[in-house]
Coordinates of C-alpha atoms and ligand atoms in Angstrom, one line a residue:
X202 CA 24.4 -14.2 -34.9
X203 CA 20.6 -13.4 -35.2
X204 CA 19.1 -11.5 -31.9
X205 CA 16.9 -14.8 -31.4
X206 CA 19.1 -17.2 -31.2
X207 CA 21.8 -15.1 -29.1
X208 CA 19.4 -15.0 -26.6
X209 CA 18.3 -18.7 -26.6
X210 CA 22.0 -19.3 -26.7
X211 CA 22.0 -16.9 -23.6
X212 CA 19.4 -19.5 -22.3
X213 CA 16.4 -16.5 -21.8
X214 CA 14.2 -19.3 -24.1
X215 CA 13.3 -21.4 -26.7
X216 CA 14.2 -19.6 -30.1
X217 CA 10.5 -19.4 -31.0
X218 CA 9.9 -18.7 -27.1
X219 CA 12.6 -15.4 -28.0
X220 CA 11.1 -14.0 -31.3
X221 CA 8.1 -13.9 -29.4
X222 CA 9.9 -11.7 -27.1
X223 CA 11.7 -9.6 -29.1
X224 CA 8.5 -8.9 -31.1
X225 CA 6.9 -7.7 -27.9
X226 CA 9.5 -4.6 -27.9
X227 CA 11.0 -6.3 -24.6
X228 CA 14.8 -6.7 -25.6
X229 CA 17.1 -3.9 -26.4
X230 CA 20.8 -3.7 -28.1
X231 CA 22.7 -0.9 -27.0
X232 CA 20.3 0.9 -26.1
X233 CA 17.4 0.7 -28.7
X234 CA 14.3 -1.3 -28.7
X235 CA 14.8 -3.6 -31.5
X236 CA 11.7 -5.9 -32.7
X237 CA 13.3 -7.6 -35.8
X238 CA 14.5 -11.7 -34.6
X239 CA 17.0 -11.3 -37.4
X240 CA 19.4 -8.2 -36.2
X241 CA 22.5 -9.5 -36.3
X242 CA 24.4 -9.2 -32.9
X243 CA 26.9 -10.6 -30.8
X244 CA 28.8 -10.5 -27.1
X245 CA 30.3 -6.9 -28.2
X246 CA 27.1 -5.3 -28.1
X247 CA 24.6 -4.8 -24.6
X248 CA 21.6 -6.8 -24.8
X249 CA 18.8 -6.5 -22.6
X250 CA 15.6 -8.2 -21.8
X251 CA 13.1 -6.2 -19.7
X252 CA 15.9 -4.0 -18.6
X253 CA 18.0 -7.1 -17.7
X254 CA 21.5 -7.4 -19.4
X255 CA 22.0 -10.8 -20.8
X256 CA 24.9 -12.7 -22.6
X257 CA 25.9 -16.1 -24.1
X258 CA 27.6 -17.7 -20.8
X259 CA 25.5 -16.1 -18.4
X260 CA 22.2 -17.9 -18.6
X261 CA 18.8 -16.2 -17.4
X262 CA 15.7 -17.3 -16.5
X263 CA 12.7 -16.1 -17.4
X264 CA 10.7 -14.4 -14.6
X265 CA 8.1 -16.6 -12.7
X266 CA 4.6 -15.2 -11.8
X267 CA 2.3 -17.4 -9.7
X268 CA -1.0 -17.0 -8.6
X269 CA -1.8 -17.9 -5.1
X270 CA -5.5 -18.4 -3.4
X271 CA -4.7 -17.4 0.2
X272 CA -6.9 -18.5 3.0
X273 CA -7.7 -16.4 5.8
X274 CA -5.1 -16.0 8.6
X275 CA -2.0 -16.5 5.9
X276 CA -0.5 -12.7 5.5
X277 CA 0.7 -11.4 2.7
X278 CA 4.6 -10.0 3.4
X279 CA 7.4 -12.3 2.8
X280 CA 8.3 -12.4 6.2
X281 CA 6.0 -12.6 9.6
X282 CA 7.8 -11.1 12.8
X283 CA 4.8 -13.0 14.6
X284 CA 5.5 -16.2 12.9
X285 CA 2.1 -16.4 10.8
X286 CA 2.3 -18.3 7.7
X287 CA 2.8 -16.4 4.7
X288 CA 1.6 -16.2 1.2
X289 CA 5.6 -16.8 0.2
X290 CA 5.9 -20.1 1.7
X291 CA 2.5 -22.0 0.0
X292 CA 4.6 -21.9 -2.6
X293 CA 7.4 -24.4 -3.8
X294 CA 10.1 -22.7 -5.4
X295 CA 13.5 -23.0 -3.5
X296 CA 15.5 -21.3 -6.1
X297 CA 13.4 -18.5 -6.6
X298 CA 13.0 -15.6 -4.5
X299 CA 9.4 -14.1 -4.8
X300 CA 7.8 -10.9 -3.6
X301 CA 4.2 -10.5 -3.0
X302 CA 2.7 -8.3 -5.4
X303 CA 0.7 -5.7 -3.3
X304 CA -0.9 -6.8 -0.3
X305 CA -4.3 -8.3 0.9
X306 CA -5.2 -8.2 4.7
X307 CA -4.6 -11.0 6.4
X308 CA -8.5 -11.9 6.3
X309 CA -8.9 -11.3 3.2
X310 CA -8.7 -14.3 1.1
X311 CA -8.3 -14.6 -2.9
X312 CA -6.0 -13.6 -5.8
X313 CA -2.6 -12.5 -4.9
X314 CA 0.3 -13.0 -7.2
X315 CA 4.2 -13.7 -6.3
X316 CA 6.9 -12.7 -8.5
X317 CA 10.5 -12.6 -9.0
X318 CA 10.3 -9.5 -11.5
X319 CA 10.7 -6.4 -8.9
X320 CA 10.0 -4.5 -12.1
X321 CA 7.0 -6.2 -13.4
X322 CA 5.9 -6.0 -9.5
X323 CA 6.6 -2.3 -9.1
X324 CA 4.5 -1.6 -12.7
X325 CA 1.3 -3.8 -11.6
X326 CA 1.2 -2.2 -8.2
X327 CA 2.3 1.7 -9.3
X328 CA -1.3 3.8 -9.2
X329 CA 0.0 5.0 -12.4
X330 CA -1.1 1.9 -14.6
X331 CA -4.6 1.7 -13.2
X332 CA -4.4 -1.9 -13.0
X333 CA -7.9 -2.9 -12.1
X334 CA -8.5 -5.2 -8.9
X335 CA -11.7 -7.0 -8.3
X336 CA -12.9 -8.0 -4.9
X337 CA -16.3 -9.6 -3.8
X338 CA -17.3 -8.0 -0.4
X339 CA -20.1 -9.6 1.7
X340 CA -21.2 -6.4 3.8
X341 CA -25.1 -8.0 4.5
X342 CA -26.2 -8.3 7.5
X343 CA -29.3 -11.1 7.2
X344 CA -28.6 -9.8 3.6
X345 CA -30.1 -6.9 3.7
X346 CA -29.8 -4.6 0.6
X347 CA -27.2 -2.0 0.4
X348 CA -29.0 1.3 -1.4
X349 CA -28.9 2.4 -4.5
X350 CA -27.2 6.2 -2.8
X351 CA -24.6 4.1 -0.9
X352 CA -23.4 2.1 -4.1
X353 CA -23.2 5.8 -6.3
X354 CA -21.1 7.2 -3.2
X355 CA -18.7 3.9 -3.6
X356 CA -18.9 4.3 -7.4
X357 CA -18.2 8.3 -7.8
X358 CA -15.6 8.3 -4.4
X359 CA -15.5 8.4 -1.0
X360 CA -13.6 11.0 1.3
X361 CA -11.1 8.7 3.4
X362 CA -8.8 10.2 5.8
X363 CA -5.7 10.0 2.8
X364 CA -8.4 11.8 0.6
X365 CA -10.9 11.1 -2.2
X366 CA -10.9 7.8 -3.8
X367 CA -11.1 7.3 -7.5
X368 CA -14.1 6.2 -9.3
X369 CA -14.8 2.5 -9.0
X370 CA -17.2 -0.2 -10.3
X371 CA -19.6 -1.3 -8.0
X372 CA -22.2 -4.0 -8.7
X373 CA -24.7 -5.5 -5.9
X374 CA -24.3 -9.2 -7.0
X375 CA -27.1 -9.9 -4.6
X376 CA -28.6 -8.2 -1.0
X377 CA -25.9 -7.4 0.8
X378 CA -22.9 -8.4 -1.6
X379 CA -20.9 -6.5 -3.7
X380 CA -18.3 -6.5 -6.4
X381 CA -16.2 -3.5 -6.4
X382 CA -13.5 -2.9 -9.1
X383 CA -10.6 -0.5 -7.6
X384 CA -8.1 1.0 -10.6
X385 CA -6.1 2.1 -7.1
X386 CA -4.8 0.4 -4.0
X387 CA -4.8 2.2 -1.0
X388 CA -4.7 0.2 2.8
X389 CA -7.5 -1.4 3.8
X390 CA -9.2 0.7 0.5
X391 CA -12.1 -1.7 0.4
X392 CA -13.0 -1.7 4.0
X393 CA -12.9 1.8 4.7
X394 CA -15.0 2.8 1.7
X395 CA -17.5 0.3 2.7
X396 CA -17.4 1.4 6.9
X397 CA -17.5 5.0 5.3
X398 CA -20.8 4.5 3.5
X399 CA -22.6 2.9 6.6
X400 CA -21.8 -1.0 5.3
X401 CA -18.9 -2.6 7.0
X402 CA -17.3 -5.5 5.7
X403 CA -17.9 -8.8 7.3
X404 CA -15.8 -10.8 5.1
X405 CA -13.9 -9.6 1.9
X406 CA -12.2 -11.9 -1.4
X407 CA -9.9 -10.8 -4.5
X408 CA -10.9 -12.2 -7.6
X409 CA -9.2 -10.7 -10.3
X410 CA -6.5 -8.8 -10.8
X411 CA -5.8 -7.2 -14.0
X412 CA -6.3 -9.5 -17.0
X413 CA -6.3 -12.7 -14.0
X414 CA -9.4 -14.2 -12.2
X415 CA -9.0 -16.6 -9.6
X416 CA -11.2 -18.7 -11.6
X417 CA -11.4 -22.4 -9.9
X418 CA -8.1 -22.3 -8.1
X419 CA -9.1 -23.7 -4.7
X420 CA -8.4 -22.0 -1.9
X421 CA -5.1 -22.7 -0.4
X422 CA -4.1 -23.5 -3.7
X423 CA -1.2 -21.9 -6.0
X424 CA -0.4 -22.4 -9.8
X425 CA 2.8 -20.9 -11.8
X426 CA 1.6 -18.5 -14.6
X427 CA 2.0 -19.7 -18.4
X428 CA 4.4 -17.4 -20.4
X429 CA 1.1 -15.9 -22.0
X430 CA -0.7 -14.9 -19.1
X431 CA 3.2 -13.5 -18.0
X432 CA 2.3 -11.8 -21.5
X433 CA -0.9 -10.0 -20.4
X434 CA -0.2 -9.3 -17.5
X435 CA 3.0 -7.0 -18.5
X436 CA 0.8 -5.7 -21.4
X437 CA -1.5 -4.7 -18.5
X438 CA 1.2 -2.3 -16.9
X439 CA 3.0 -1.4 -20.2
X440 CA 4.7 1.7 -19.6
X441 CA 3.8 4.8 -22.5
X442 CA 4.8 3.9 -25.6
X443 CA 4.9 0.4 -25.1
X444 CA 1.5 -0.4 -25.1
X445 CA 0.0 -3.6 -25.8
X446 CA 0.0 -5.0 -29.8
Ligands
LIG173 N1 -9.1 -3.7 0.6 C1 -9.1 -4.0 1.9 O1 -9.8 -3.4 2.6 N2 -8.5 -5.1 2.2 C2 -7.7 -5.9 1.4 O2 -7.1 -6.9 1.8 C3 -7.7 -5.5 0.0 C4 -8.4 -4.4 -0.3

């Protein structure tokens, strides 16, 4: 049987839904990364999608992604020994069991996604992939400026007690605000660079992360991910080789 329509027989999707797939480089027979819809195959052989065996019979889901807007005060582990709410339960999806992806501070507010794919979770989070995160931190007081030698300090690195950080993109949206885009994710990176330069953080929001902004998503808010933007975001943290195209 062709390689698309074992796999929308193994219910992993649509048979369009699966070319798709299997043009990406994400499904493997025995072994081998095979990108032709049309390889003939059948139960004898091991097929895998994203590292994930699949067979007629044993039907697989595709992974869900959502993107939450967390208020302040929600934390961002699955479980809260102090009985805060959590990013985990804003979201309404009984049969699935998601994993934050990384962590925001529970006073932080902004993007953080939830996922099911360990894998894809692992790859987005892994300093290795340089997935870049943007955040919006108010450090003004009665917006006053922050100067031009404390924004090259955040830009070229700061010395933080677990060492140098990595270049960053830092923009002064207006006095006393700042957008900084991190390509590493360190605890509490954000606020220590910030207190390490003489500008504290007052209050501190994610608004992208990789190829996803938070866009209009109001806060408190939560929306599943379309199988596209599931797309970009794995051709964000495509391991060597497997780049994007
Ligand atoms: N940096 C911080 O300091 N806090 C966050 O929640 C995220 C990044």
């Amino acid at each position: 049987m062709r390689l698309a329509k074992y796999l929308a027989h193994a219910g992993v999707a649509s048979r369009r839904a699966a070319e798709e797939i299997i043009g990406d480089g994400r499904v493997t027979v025995d072994g081998v990364i095979v990108t032709d819809p049309a390889r003939d195959t059948d139960d004898k052989h091991a097929v895998m999608v994203d590292g994930r065996e699949v067979a007629i019979g044993s039907a697989v889901q595709e992974r869900a992604v959502w993107l939450v807007h967390k208020p302040r005060g929600v934390v961002s582990t699955a479980k809260d020994t102090h009985g805060r709410p959590t990013v985990v339960a804003m979201v309404d999806a009984p049969d699935t069991r998601l994993y934050p992806v990384g962590r925001l501070d529970a006073d932080t507010t902004g993007l953080i996604l939830l996922t099911d794919d360990g894998d894809l979770a692992n790859r987005l989070t892994h300093p290795r992939y340089e997935v870049p995160k943007v955040y919006v931190a108010d450090v003004g007081r009665g917006g006053i400026a922050v100067p031009e030698h404390a924004l090259r300090q955040l830009r070229e690195g700061v010395v933080l007690e677990d060492g140098k950080t990595a270049p960053a993109g830092v923009r002064q949206l207006r006095p006393g605000v700042l957008e900084i885009t991190l390509r590493e994710g360190r605890k509490r990176q954000v606020k220590r660079m910030c207190a390490e330069v003489g500008h504290p953080v007052a209050k501190l929001k994610r608004v992208a992360f990789g190829p996803l902004r938070l866009g209009d998503l109001a806060e408190g808010r939560v929306r599943r991910l379309s199988p596209a933007e599931v797309q970009r975001l794995r051709d964000a943290a495509a391991p060597p080789g497997r780049a994007p195209g």
